Coordinates of C-alpha atoms in Angstrom, one line a residue:
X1 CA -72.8 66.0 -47.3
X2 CA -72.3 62.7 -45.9
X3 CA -74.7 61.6 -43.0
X4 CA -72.5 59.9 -40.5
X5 CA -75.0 59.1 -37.6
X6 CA -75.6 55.4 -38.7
X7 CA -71.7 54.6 -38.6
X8 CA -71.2 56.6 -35.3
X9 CA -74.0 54.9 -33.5
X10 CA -73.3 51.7 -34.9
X11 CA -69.5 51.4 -33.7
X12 CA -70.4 53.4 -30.1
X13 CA -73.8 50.6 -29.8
X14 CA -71.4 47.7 -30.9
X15 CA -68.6 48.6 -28.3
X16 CA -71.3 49.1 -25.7
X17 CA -72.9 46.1 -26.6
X18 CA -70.2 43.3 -27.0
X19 CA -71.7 40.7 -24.5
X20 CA -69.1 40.3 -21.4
X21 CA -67.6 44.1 -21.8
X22 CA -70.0 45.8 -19.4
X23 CA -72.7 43.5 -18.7
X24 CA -73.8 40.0 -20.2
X25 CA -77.5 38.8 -20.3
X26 CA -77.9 36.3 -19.5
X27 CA -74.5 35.2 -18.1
X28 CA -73.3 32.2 -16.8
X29 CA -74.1 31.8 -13.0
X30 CA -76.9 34.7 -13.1
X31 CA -79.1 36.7 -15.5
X32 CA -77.1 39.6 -15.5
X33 CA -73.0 39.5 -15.5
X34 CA -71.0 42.4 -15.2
X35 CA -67.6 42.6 -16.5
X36 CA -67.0 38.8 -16.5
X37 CA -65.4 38.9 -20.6
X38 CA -66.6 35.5 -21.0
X39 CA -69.8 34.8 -23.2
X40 CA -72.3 32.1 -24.3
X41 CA -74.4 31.6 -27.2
X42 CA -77.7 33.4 -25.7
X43 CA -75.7 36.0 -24.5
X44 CA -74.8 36.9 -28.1
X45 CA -78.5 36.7 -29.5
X46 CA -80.0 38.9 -26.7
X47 CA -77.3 41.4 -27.4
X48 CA -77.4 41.1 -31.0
X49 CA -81.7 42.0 -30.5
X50 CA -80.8 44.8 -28.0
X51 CA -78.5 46.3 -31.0
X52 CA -81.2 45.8 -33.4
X53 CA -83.9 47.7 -31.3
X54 CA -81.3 50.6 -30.0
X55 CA -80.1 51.4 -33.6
X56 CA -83.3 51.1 -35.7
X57 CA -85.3 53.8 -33.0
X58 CA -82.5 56.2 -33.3
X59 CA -81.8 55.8 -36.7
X60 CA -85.8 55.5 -38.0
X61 CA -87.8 57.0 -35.5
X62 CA -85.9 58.8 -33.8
X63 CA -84.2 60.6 -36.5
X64 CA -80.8 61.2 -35.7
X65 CA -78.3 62.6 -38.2
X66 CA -74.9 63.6 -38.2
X67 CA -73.9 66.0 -41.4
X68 CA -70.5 67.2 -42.2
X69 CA -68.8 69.3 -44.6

């Protein structure tokens, strides 16, 4: 039995998380772009911290598994 929740969360946090998809903080004529698919250095760090904290509470705290088989 292979538990599957890290590699599910990870790819649906990533695609929800690429800076310029959905939102961008802090974006380039505001603090909060949304859709503009354009990005900056910042942008990438804040997301890249908002990952971080999203995937290590539902992963270690939080618990979440996934089992198959």
């Amino acid at each position: 039995m292979a538990d599957w929740a890290p590699v599910l969360i990870g790819v649906v946090l990533f695609v929800l998380l690429s800076p310029g998809l959905l939102f961008q903080l802090p974006g380039h004529t505001s603090h909060v772009e949304f859709g503009g698919f354009k990005t900056n250095g910042k942008a990438i760090v804040i997301h890249t911290l908002i990952f971080f904290a999203v995937f290590t509470i539902l992963i270690l705290a939080a618990h979440v598994h996934i089992y198959t088989g």
